[in-house]
Coordinates of C-alpha atoms and ligand atoms in Angstrom, one line a residue:
Chain T
M5 CA -29.6 -6.0 -42.5
T6 CA -30.4 -3.0 -44.6
M7 CA -33.8 -2.6 -46.2
K8 CA -33.8 -1.8 -49.9
D9 CA -36.6 -0.3 -51.9
N10 CA -36.7 0.6 -55.5
T11 CA -37.3 4.3 -55.6
D12 CA -34.5 6.4 -56.8
S13 CA -35.1 9.0 -54.2
M14 CA -33.2 8.3 -51.0
V15 CA -33.8 11.4 -48.9
R16 CA -36.5 13.9 -49.7
F17 CA -37.4 17.1 -47.9
E18 CA -40.8 18.5 -48.7
K19 CA -41.4 22.1 -47.5
V20 CA -39.6 21.4 -44.2
K21 CA -39.9 24.2 -41.7
K22 CA -38.1 24.3 -38.3
V23 CA -38.3 27.2 -35.9
F24 CA -35.8 27.7 -33.0
A25 CA -36.6 30.4 -30.5
G26 CA -38.9 32.2 -32.9
K27 CA -36.4 32.1 -35.7
A28 CA -37.1 29.9 -38.7
V29 CA -33.9 28.0 -39.3
L30 CA -35.3 25.9 -42.1
D31 CA -38.1 27.6 -44.0
G32 CA -39.6 25.6 -46.8
M33 CA -36.6 23.4 -47.4
D34 CA -37.1 21.3 -50.5
F35 CA -34.8 18.8 -52.1
D36 CA -34.5 15.3 -53.3
I37 CA -31.3 13.2 -52.9
R38 CA -31.1 10.4 -55.4
R39 CA -29.6 6.9 -54.9
G40 CA -25.9 6.8 -55.3
E41 CA -25.2 10.5 -55.7
T42 CA -23.0 12.7 -53.5
F43 CA -25.1 15.6 -52.5
V44 CA -23.1 18.5 -51.1
I45 CA -24.6 21.1 -48.9
V46 CA -22.8 24.4 -48.6
G47 CA -23.7 27.7 -47.0
P48 CA -22.5 30.2 -44.4
S49 CA -22.1 29.2 -40.8
G50 CA -25.4 29.1 -38.9
T51 CA -27.7 28.6 -41.9
G52 CA -28.9 25.3 -40.7
K53 CA -26.7 22.7 -42.4
S54 CA -26.3 20.6 -39.3
V55 CA -29.9 21.1 -38.5
T56 CA -30.8 19.7 -42.0
L57 CA -28.7 16.6 -41.5
K58 CA -30.3 16.0 -38.1
H59 CA -33.7 16.1 -39.7
M60 CA -32.7 13.2 -42.0
V61 CA -32.2 10.8 -39.0
R62 CA -35.0 12.4 -36.9
L63 CA -32.8 13.8 -34.3
L64 CA -35.0 16.7 -35.0
T65 CA -38.6 16.6 -36.2
P66 CA -39.9 19.2 -38.6
D67 CA -42.5 21.7 -37.4
Q68 CA -44.1 21.6 -40.8
G69 CA -43.4 19.5 -43.9
D70 CA -42.1 16.0 -44.3
V71 CA -38.8 14.2 -44.5
Y72 CA -38.9 11.0 -46.5
V73 CA -36.2 8.3 -46.5
G74 CA -36.9 6.1 -49.5
K75 CA -40.7 5.7 -49.3
D76 CA -40.9 6.1 -45.6
C77 CA -41.9 9.2 -43.9
M78 CA -39.5 9.9 -41.1
N79 CA -41.9 12.2 -39.1
E80 CA -44.1 9.3 -38.1
A81 CA -41.5 6.6 -37.4
T82 CA -41.0 5.6 -33.8
G83 CA -39.5 2.7 -31.8
S84 CA -38.3 -0.2 -33.8
R85 CA -39.4 1.2 -37.1
L86 CA -37.2 4.3 -36.5
A87 CA -34.4 2.0 -35.6
V88 CA -34.7 0.1 -38.9
L89 CA -34.7 3.4 -40.8
R90 CA -31.7 4.7 -38.8
E91 CA -29.8 1.6 -39.6
R92 CA -29.6 2.7 -43.2
F93 CA -27.6 5.7 -42.1
G94 CA -24.0 6.4 -41.1
Y95 CA -23.6 9.8 -39.4
L96 CA -20.4 11.7 -39.0
F97 CA -21.0 14.4 -36.3
Q98 CA -19.4 17.8 -36.6
G99 CA -17.3 17.1 -33.5
G100 CA -16.8 13.4 -34.0
A101 CA -19.0 12.4 -31.0
L102 CA -16.8 9.5 -29.9
L103 CA -17.5 8.0 -26.5
A104 CA -14.8 9.4 -24.2
W105 CA -14.2 6.3 -22.1
L106 CA -13.6 3.9 -25.0
T107 CA -10.5 3.8 -27.1
V108 CA -10.7 4.8 -30.8
G109 CA -10.8 1.1 -31.8
E110 CA -13.6 0.3 -29.3
N111 CA -15.5 3.3 -30.5
I112 CA -15.4 2.0 -34.1
A113 CA -16.2 -1.5 -33.0
L114 CA -19.2 -0.3 -30.9
P115 CA -21.9 -0.4 -33.6
L116 CA -20.6 -3.8 -34.8
R117 CA -20.5 -5.3 -31.3
E118 CA -23.9 -3.9 -30.3
K119 CA -25.9 -4.4 -33.5
T120 CA -24.4 -7.3 -35.3
T121 CA -23.6 -11.0 -34.6
L122 CA -20.1 -10.9 -36.1
T123 CA -17.4 -12.7 -34.1
E124 CA -14.7 -10.8 -32.3
A125 CA -12.2 -11.8 -35.0
E126 CA -14.3 -10.5 -37.8
I127 CA -15.0 -7.3 -35.9
Q128 CA -11.3 -6.7 -35.3
K129 CA -10.6 -7.3 -39.0
R130 CA -13.2 -4.8 -40.1
V131 CA -12.2 -2.2 -37.5
H132 CA -8.6 -2.3 -38.6
A133 CA -9.4 -2.2 -42.2
T134 CA -11.6 0.9 -41.6
L135 CA -8.9 2.6 -39.5
E136 CA -6.6 2.0 -42.4
M137 CA -9.0 3.7 -44.7
V138 CA -9.0 6.9 -42.7
E139 CA -5.2 6.7 -42.2
M140 CA -5.3 6.0 -38.5
A141 CA -3.9 2.4 -38.6
G142 CA -1.7 3.0 -35.5
D143 CA -4.3 4.7 -33.3
Y144 CA -6.5 1.8 -32.2
D145 CA -5.6 2.1 -28.6
K146 CA -5.6 5.8 -28.1
R147 CA -8.3 7.6 -26.2
P148 CA -10.4 10.3 -27.9
S149 CA -9.1 12.8 -25.3
D150 CA -5.6 12.1 -26.4
I151 CA -5.9 12.7 -30.1
S152 CA -6.4 15.8 -32.2
G153 CA -9.7 17.2 -33.4
G154 CA -8.9 16.2 -36.9
M155 CA -8.2 12.6 -35.7
C156 CA -11.4 12.6 -33.7
K157 CA -13.2 13.5 -36.9
R158 CA -11.6 10.8 -38.9
A159 CA -12.3 8.2 -36.2
G160 CA -15.9 9.4 -36.2
L161 CA -15.9 8.9 -39.9
A162 CA -14.6 5.4 -39.5
R163 CA -17.4 4.7 -37.0
A164 CA -19.9 6.0 -39.5
I165 CA -18.8 3.8 -42.4
V166 CA -17.8 0.6 -40.5
T167 CA -21.4 -0.8 -40.6
E168 CA -21.5 -0.2 -44.4
P169 CA -24.6 1.9 -44.4
E170 CA -26.5 2.9 -47.5
I171 CA -26.6 6.6 -46.8
I172 CA -23.7 8.4 -45.1
L173 CA -24.2 11.9 -43.7
Y174 CA -21.0 13.8 -43.3
D175 CA -21.0 17.0 -41.2
E176 CA -17.9 18.9 -42.3
P177 CA -15.7 15.9 -42.9
T178 CA -12.6 18.0 -43.8
S179 CA -12.9 21.0 -41.6
G180 CA -9.9 21.1 -39.2
L181 CA -7.9 18.7 -41.4
D182 CA -4.7 19.5 -43.2
P183 CA -5.1 19.8 -47.0
V184 CA -3.4 16.5 -47.7
T185 CA -5.6 14.5 -45.3
S186 CA -8.6 16.4 -46.6
R187 CA -8.0 15.1 -50.1
T188 CA -7.6 11.6 -48.7
I189 CA -11.0 11.9 -47.1
D190 CA -12.4 13.3 -50.4
A191 CA -11.0 10.3 -52.2
L192 CA -12.5 8.0 -49.5
I193 CA -15.9 9.5 -50.0
A194 CA -15.6 9.1 -53.8
R195 CA -14.4 5.6 -53.4
L196 CA -17.3 4.6 -51.1
K197 CA -19.7 6.0 -53.8
E198 CA -18.0 4.1 -56.6
E199 CA -17.3 0.8 -54.9
L200 CA -20.3 0.4 -52.7
G201 CA -22.8 2.7 -54.4
V202 CA -23.2 4.6 -51.2
T203 CA -25.4 7.7 -51.2
S204 CA -23.6 10.6 -49.5
V205 CA -24.7 13.9 -48.1
V206 CA -21.7 16.1 -47.4
V207 CA -22.0 19.4 -45.5
T208 CA -18.8 21.4 -46.1
H209 CA -17.3 24.8 -46.2
D210 CA -14.5 23.4 -48.4
L211 CA -15.3 24.4 -51.9
H212 CA -12.4 22.3 -53.2
S213 CA -14.0 19.1 -51.9
A214 CA -17.5 20.3 -52.8
L215 CA -16.5 20.7 -56.4
S216 CA -14.4 17.6 -56.7
I217 CA -16.7 15.0 -55.0
G218 CA -20.2 16.5 -55.5
S219 CA -22.7 15.1 -57.9
R220 CA -24.8 18.1 -57.1
I221 CA -24.2 21.1 -54.8
A222 CA -26.9 22.8 -52.9
M223 CA -26.4 26.3 -51.6
L224 CA -28.5 27.1 -48.5
H225 CA -29.7 30.6 -47.9
G226 CA -32.4 31.9 -45.7
G227 CA -33.6 28.5 -44.6
R228 CA -34.0 27.1 -48.0
V229 CA -32.1 25.8 -51.0
A230 CA -31.1 28.8 -53.0
E231 CA -29.6 26.8 -55.8
T232 CA -28.9 23.2 -56.7
S233 CA -26.5 22.5 -59.5
T234 CA -23.7 20.3 -60.7
P235 CA -20.2 21.5 -59.9
V236 CA -19.8 22.6 -63.5
E237 CA -22.9 24.8 -63.4
F238 CA -22.2 25.8 -59.9
V239 CA -19.0 27.7 -60.7
K240 CA -20.8 29.5 -63.5
S241 CA -23.9 30.3 -61.4
K242 CA -25.3 33.9 -61.5
N243 CA -26.7 33.5 -58.1
E244 CA -25.4 36.2 -55.8
E245 CA -24.8 33.9 -52.8
V246 CA -23.0 31.4 -54.8
Q247 CA -20.9 34.1 -56.4
S248 CA -19.8 35.5 -53.1
F249 CA -19.2 32.1 -51.8
L250 CA -17.0 31.2 -54.7
K251 CA -15.1 34.5 -54.5
S252 CA -14.4 34.0 -50.9
Q253 CA -12.4 31.0 -51.7
F254 CA -10.7 32.7 -54.7
I255 CA -12.4 30.6 -57.3
T256 CA -13.1 33.0 -60.1
E257 CA -12.1 31.1 -63.1
A258 CA -14.7 28.6 -64.1
G259 CA -12.5 26.8 -66.6
Q260 CA -10.2 25.3 -64.0
W261 CA -13.1 23.4 -62.5
E262 CA -14.6 22.3 -65.7
R263 CA -11.5 20.4 -66.5
D264 CA -11.3 18.7 -63.1
A265 CA -14.9 18.0 -62.5
R266 CA -16.0 14.4 -62.7
Chain X
M3 CA -36.4 8.9 -27.5
I4 CA -33.9 10.2 -25.0
S5 CA -32.3 13.1 -26.9
R6 CA -34.7 16.0 -26.8
E7 CA -35.5 18.8 -29.2
P8 CA -34.5 22.2 -27.9
E9 CA -37.4 24.0 -26.4
F10 CA -38.1 27.7 -26.2
F11 CA -40.5 29.6 -24.1
P12 CA -41.3 33.3 -24.1
P13 CA -40.1 34.9 -20.8
S14 CA -42.8 34.9 -18.2
R15 CA -44.5 38.2 -17.6
N16 CA -44.7 38.3 -13.9
M17 CA -44.1 36.5 -10.7
F18 CA -47.2 34.3 -11.0
G19 CA -46.2 33.3 -14.5
R20 CA -42.7 32.3 -13.2
L21 CA -44.2 30.4 -10.3
G22 CA -46.8 28.6 -12.4
R23 CA -44.2 27.6 -14.9
S24 CA -41.8 26.3 -12.3
V25 CA -44.6 24.2 -10.8
V26 CA -45.6 22.8 -14.2
F27 CA -41.9 22.1 -15.1
S28 CA -41.2 20.3 -11.9
F29 CA -44.2 18.0 -12.4
R30 CA -43.0 17.4 -16.0
E31 CA -39.4 16.7 -14.8
T32 CA -40.7 14.3 -12.2
G33 CA -42.8 12.5 -14.8
R34 CA -39.8 12.2 -17.1
A35 CA -37.6 10.8 -14.3
V36 CA -40.3 8.2 -13.5
V37 CA -40.5 7.3 -17.2
L38 CA -36.7 6.9 -17.2
L39 CA -36.9 4.7 -14.1
V40 CA -39.5 2.5 -15.8
M41 CA -37.4 2.2 -19.0
A42 CA -34.3 1.3 -17.0
I43 CA -36.3 -1.4 -15.1
L44 CA -37.5 -2.8 -18.4
A45 CA -34.0 -2.7 -19.8
M46 CA -32.9 -4.9 -16.9
R47 CA -34.0 -7.9 -18.9
H48 CA -30.7 -7.5 -20.7
M49 CA -28.8 -7.5 -17.4
F50 CA -27.4 -11.0 -17.8
K51 CA -26.0 -10.6 -21.3
K52 CA -22.3 -10.7 -21.3
R53 CA -21.7 -7.1 -22.3
S54 CA -24.0 -5.7 -19.7
R55 CA -22.5 -7.9 -17.0
T56 CA -19.1 -6.6 -17.7
E57 CA -20.3 -3.0 -17.6
I58 CA -22.2 -3.6 -14.4
V59 CA -19.1 -5.0 -12.7
V60 CA -17.1 -2.0 -14.0
Q61 CA -19.6 0.4 -12.6
M62 CA -19.8 -1.4 -9.3
F63 CA -16.0 -1.0 -9.0
V64 CA -16.1 2.6 -10.0
F65 CA -19.0 3.5 -7.6
G66 CA -18.2 1.2 -4.7
I67 CA -14.5 0.6 -4.4
K68 CA -13.6 4.2 -5.2
S69 CA -16.0 5.7 -2.6
L70 CA -14.7 3.2 0.1
G71 CA -12.1 5.6 1.5
V72 CA -14.5 8.5 2.1
I73 CA -17.1 6.1 3.5
T74 CA -14.6 4.5 5.9
V75 CA -13.6 7.9 7.4
V76 CA -17.1 9.2 7.6
A77 CA -18.4 6.0 9.1
I78 CA -15.7 5.8 11.8
F79 CA -16.2 9.4 12.8
T80 CA -20.0 9.1 12.8
G81 CA -19.8 6.2 15.1
M82 CA -17.3 8.1 17.3
I83 CA -19.5 11.1 17.5
L84 CA -22.6 9.0 18.3
A85 CA -20.8 7.1 21.0
L86 CA -19.3 10.2 22.6
Q87 CA -22.5 12.2 22.7
T88 CA -24.7 9.4 24.0
G89 CA -22.0 8.2 26.3
L90 CA -21.7 11.6 27.9
A91 CA -25.4 11.8 28.4
L92 CA -25.6 8.2 29.7
R93 CA -22.7 8.8 32.1
Q94 CA -25.0 10.8 34.3
F95 CA -26.9 7.6 34.9
N96 CA -23.9 5.3 34.9
Q97 CA -25.2 3.6 31.8
E98 CA -22.2 4.1 29.6
V99 CA -22.3 0.5 28.4
N100 CA -25.5 1.2 26.5
I101 CA -23.7 3.2 23.9
G102 CA -23.3 -0.1 22.1
T103 CA -27.0 -0.2 21.5
A104 CA -27.2 3.5 20.7
V105 CA -24.5 3.3 18.1
M106 CA -25.6 0.0 16.6
V107 CA -29.3 0.9 16.3
S108 CA -28.9 4.4 15.0
M109 CA -26.2 3.3 12.5
L110 CA -28.3 0.5 11.2
R111 CA -31.6 2.3 11.1
E112 CA -30.7 5.8 10.0
M113 CA -27.1 6.9 9.9
G114 CA -25.7 4.1 7.8
P115 CA -28.0 4.3 4.9
F116 CA -28.4 8.1 5.2
M117 CA -24.7 9.0 5.3
T118 CA -24.0 6.5 2.5
G119 CA -26.8 8.0 0.5
L120 CA -25.4 11.5 0.9
I121 CA -21.9 10.5 0.2
L122 CA -22.9 8.6 -3.0
A123 CA -25.1 11.4 -4.1
A124 CA -22.2 13.8 -3.8
C125 CA -19.5 11.5 -5.3
V126 CA -21.4 9.2 -7.7
G127 CA -24.5 11.1 -8.5
S128 CA -22.6 14.2 -9.5
A129 CA -20.2 12.1 -11.6
I130 CA -23.0 10.4 -13.4
A131 CA -24.8 13.6 -14.1
A132 CA -21.7 15.3 -15.4
Q133 CA -20.7 12.4 -17.6
I134 CA -24.1 12.0 -19.2
G135 CA -24.5 15.8 -19.5
T136 CA -21.2 16.0 -21.3
M137 CA -22.3 13.2 -23.6
V138 CA -25.4 15.1 -24.4
V139 CA -23.5 18.3 -25.2
S140 CA -20.9 16.6 -27.3
E141 CA -23.7 14.8 -29.3
E142 CA -22.5 11.4 -28.1
I143 CA -26.1 10.5 -26.9
A144 CA -27.4 11.5 -30.3
A145 CA -24.7 9.3 -31.9
L146 CA -25.8 6.3 -29.8
E147 CA -29.4 6.9 -30.8
I148 CA -28.5 7.0 -34.5
M149 CA -26.6 3.7 -34.1
S150 CA -29.9 2.5 -32.5
I151 CA -28.0 1.7 -29.2
D152 CA -30.5 2.5 -26.5
P153 CA -28.9 5.0 -24.1
V154 CA -31.1 3.7 -21.3
R155 CA -29.9 0.1 -21.8
Y156 CA -26.3 1.1 -22.5
L157 CA -25.8 3.8 -19.9
V158 CA -28.6 3.9 -17.3
M159 CA -29.3 0.3 -16.7
P160 CA -25.8 -0.8 -15.7
R161 CA -25.4 2.2 -13.5
L162 CA -28.7 1.6 -11.8
V163 CA -28.1 -2.1 -11.2
A164 CA -24.6 -1.4 -9.9
M165 CA -25.9 1.2 -7.5
L166 CA -28.8 -0.9 -6.3
I167 CA -26.3 -3.6 -5.4
M168 CA -23.5 -1.4 -4.1
T169 CA -25.5 1.1 -1.9
P170 CA -26.8 -1.5 0.6
M171 CA -23.4 -3.1 0.7
L172 CA -21.7 0.1 1.4
A173 CA -24.3 1.1 3.9
F174 CA -23.7 -2.2 5.7
Y175 CA -20.0 -1.6 5.6
M176 CA -20.6 1.8 7.0
C177 CA -22.6 0.4 9.9
I178 CA -19.8 -2.0 10.8
M179 CA -17.2 0.8 10.6
G180 CA -19.4 3.1 12.6
V181 CA -19.8 0.5 15.3
I182 CA -16.1 0.0 15.4
G183 CA -15.6 3.7 15.7
G184 CA -18.1 3.8 18.6
G185 CA -16.3 1.0 20.3
L186 CA -13.0 2.8 20.1
V187 CA -14.4 5.9 21.7
G188 CA -16.1 3.7 24.3
Q189 CA -12.9 2.0 25.2
T190 CA -10.7 5.1 25.2
Q191 CA -12.9 7.9 26.4
L192 CA -15.8 6.3 28.4
G193 CA -14.2 3.2 30.0
V194 CA -16.5 0.7 28.3
S195 CA -14.7 -2.5 27.6
W196 CA -14.7 -3.8 24.0
D197 CA -16.5 -7.1 25.0
A198 CA -19.2 -5.3 27.0
Y199 CA -19.7 -2.9 24.1
I200 CA -20.1 -5.6 21.5
D201 CA -22.3 -7.6 23.7
N202 CA -24.5 -4.7 24.3
A203 CA -24.6 -3.7 20.7
T204 CA -25.6 -7.1 19.4
R205 CA -28.1 -7.8 22.2
F206 CA -30.7 -5.2 21.3
A207 CA -30.3 -4.8 17.6
E208 CA -32.9 -6.7 15.6
V209 CA -32.8 -8.2 12.2
K210 CA -35.6 -5.8 11.3
D211 CA -33.2 -2.9 11.8
L212 CA -30.8 -4.4 9.4
V213 CA -33.4 -5.3 6.8
V214 CA -35.1 -1.9 6.9
G215 CA -31.8 -0.1 6.8
M216 CA -30.6 -1.9 3.8
F217 CA -33.9 -1.5 2.1
K218 CA -33.5 2.2 2.6
A219 CA -30.1 2.2 1.2
F220 CA -31.4 0.3 -1.8
L221 CA -34.0 3.0 -2.4
F222 CA -31.4 5.7 -2.0
G223 CA -29.2 4.0 -4.6
G224 CA -32.0 4.0 -7.1
I225 CA -32.9 7.6 -6.3
I226 CA -29.4 8.8 -6.8
T227 CA -28.9 7.0 -10.1
V228 CA -32.2 7.9 -11.7
V229 CA -32.0 11.6 -10.6
A230 CA -28.4 11.9 -11.9
C231 CA -29.2 10.2 -15.2
H232 CA -32.3 12.2 -15.7
Q233 CA -30.5 15.5 -15.0
G234 CA -27.7 14.5 -17.3
F235 CA -30.1 13.8 -20.1
A236 CA -31.9 17.0 -19.5
T237 CA -28.7 19.1 -20.0
T238 CA -29.0 22.0 -22.3
Q239 CA -26.8 25.0 -23.0
G240 CA -23.5 23.3 -23.4
A241 CA -20.8 23.2 -20.8
V242 CA -22.6 25.6 -18.5
G243 CA -25.5 23.3 -18.6
V244 CA -23.4 20.4 -17.4
G245 CA -22.6 22.4 -14.2
F246 CA -26.3 23.1 -13.6
A247 CA -27.2 19.5 -14.2
T248 CA -24.6 18.3 -11.7
R249 CA -25.6 20.7 -9.1
K250 CA -29.3 20.0 -9.5
A251 CA -28.7 16.2 -9.4
V252 CA -27.0 16.5 -6.0
I253 CA -29.6 18.8 -4.5
V254 CA -32.5 16.8 -5.7
S255 CA -31.0 13.6 -4.5
F256 CA -30.2 15.1 -1.1
L257 CA -33.8 16.3 -0.7
L258 CA -35.3 13.0 -1.9
I259 CA -33.0 11.0 0.4
L260 CA -34.2 13.0 3.4
V261 CA -37.9 12.8 2.5
V262 CA -37.9 9.1 1.5
G263 CA -35.8 8.2 4.5
Y264 CA -38.4 9.8 6.8
F265 CA -41.3 8.0 5.2
V266 CA -39.6 4.6 5.2
T267 CA -38.9 5.0 8.9
R268 CA -42.5 6.1 9.4
I269 CA -43.9 3.1 7.6
F270 CA -41.8 0.5 9.4
Y271 CA -41.4 1.8 12.9
V272 CA -44.7 3.4 13.8
Ligands
ATP323 N1 -30.1 23.0 -30.2 C1 -30.3 24.2 -30.6 N2 -30.9 25.2 -29.9 C2 -31.1 26.4 -30.3 N3 -30.7 26.8 -31.5 C3 -30.2 26.0 -32.4 C4 -29.9 24.6 -32.0 N4 -29.3 24.0 -33.0 C5 -29.2 24.9 -34.0 N5 -29.7 26.1 -33.6 C6 -29.7 27.3 -34.4 O1 -30.0 26.9 -35.7 C7 -29.1 27.6 -36.6 C8 -28.4 26.7 -37.5 O2 -27.6 25.9 -36.8 P1 -26.6 24.8 -37.5 O3 -25.9 24.1 -36.4 O4 -27.4 23.9 -38.4 O5 -25.6 25.7 -38.4 P2 -24.6 25.2 -39.5 O6 -25.2 25.6 -40.8 O7 -24.3 23.8 -39.3 O8 -23.4 26.1 -39.1 P3 -21.8 25.6 -39.0 O9 -21.3 25.7 -40.4 O10 -21.2 26.6 -38.1 O11 -21.8 24.2 -38.5 C9 -28.2 28.5 -35.8 O12 -28.6 29.8 -35.9 C10 -28.4 27.9 -34.4 O13 -28.4 29.0 -33.5
MG324 MG1 -22.9 22.6 -38.5

């Protein structure tokens, strides 16, 4: 189903600018996410992290600049072409965005039922396997309104990965989760990358997961990328924003992360 | 694309600016609602696929069966009021028996479709607008779009089809209940026997009354659904916006039902 091309660049922003109510939320955003990497986006609340993700799947269109997915320019895609491009993505929304009248299981089955020709038995198998992955094996029949925020998020994650997309966008996958489950989700993201070669874009406030799963970490500030670096460089960065971000989560000693970093 | 980018406009400077803007906006909204209708009609080609069929039946149940109670009560009392008022007037000429025709014809031609439309606009239209509005706010619509599941096919089309089928049926049901209500009043208050009442009622009503009435109800069903879905999709500003969308959906449907109702009558009976 998915379309492959041979460039190494999966998602590329070129001088993307987006203005909301006279305020430039993205202002000359430039970056290039490569195939198979886990690109982590960090930054204070309201700097446009979610807005950046939405540009990747064209839920928002740049005012200026271009967004490329592989070789294709997202700005111009419409109709079936856009549908094909979107099929390459899985998207975990910040709030989960599960359909309220379906059960958790039906929500996860939805993209398979609507977009594939799999038989019901195959769909069930895949849904249960995916639920297992996000540690929700027993919650197939629950309604989104009856489960906790963290569980909604995990169910949303399951829905994002059940179609085995090439690129997965995670909007704060671990916020609102307990630390133990957070690490399970981190491990899951790492596993998808290793086993399936998935390209991931992770928006997070959780430095612990940023440093442990990220191939590269981008710090957003003032509508653009203030710094992009590997986790090892990140903790040593001289950049002021990065420093205050690190300090806020009590990470002052670089050595600790150099040992753990992959 | 159904999910819209947020829009921002500078506040208008004076009354004329506000007026002009609201005129332009209402044209734009009308245009969008018409586009939505066309898209929903195009999506009807998927109507007979299994998944859509199930969804349509579910929606028919939700809209139809669940409004049955209100509709029954409203219908019986509408019929009773009609019978009583016309009966009291006709009594002066000893023509009480003609309440049969009065109730039957006015129910079929106007009151049946009209009251059904108003009830469904209030019950079903508001529910649809609130549901879709909530989905917009919680990014569920955006999620559907990313999964390339067309919200028009998935959400609007089944509701539209269900309403197009259910509204005439409910309107017909309302007519029957109204006539029964009128009969009750005739028998108990005006001394018109049941047989005479039914005989009078069926003698003068024409098939045309039934057909036009049901056609009206069909139109009302479409209006309610499209207006509600459109308002739902146009929701902005979070939970507050859902309230606005719901209110606007009901008001706009009410107005359109009145206006369209008049013109259909005008076209078929003048
Ligand atoms: N639909 C919208 N309408 C108006 N303004 C918006 C909209 N979406 C985002 N914004 C503005 O864009 C800015 C960035 O929003 P965004 O949701 O991307 O923040 P974020 O970095 O994801 O924050 P958080 O960490 O809290 O999720 C905010 O200032 C917000 O006010
Ligand atoms: Mg966000």
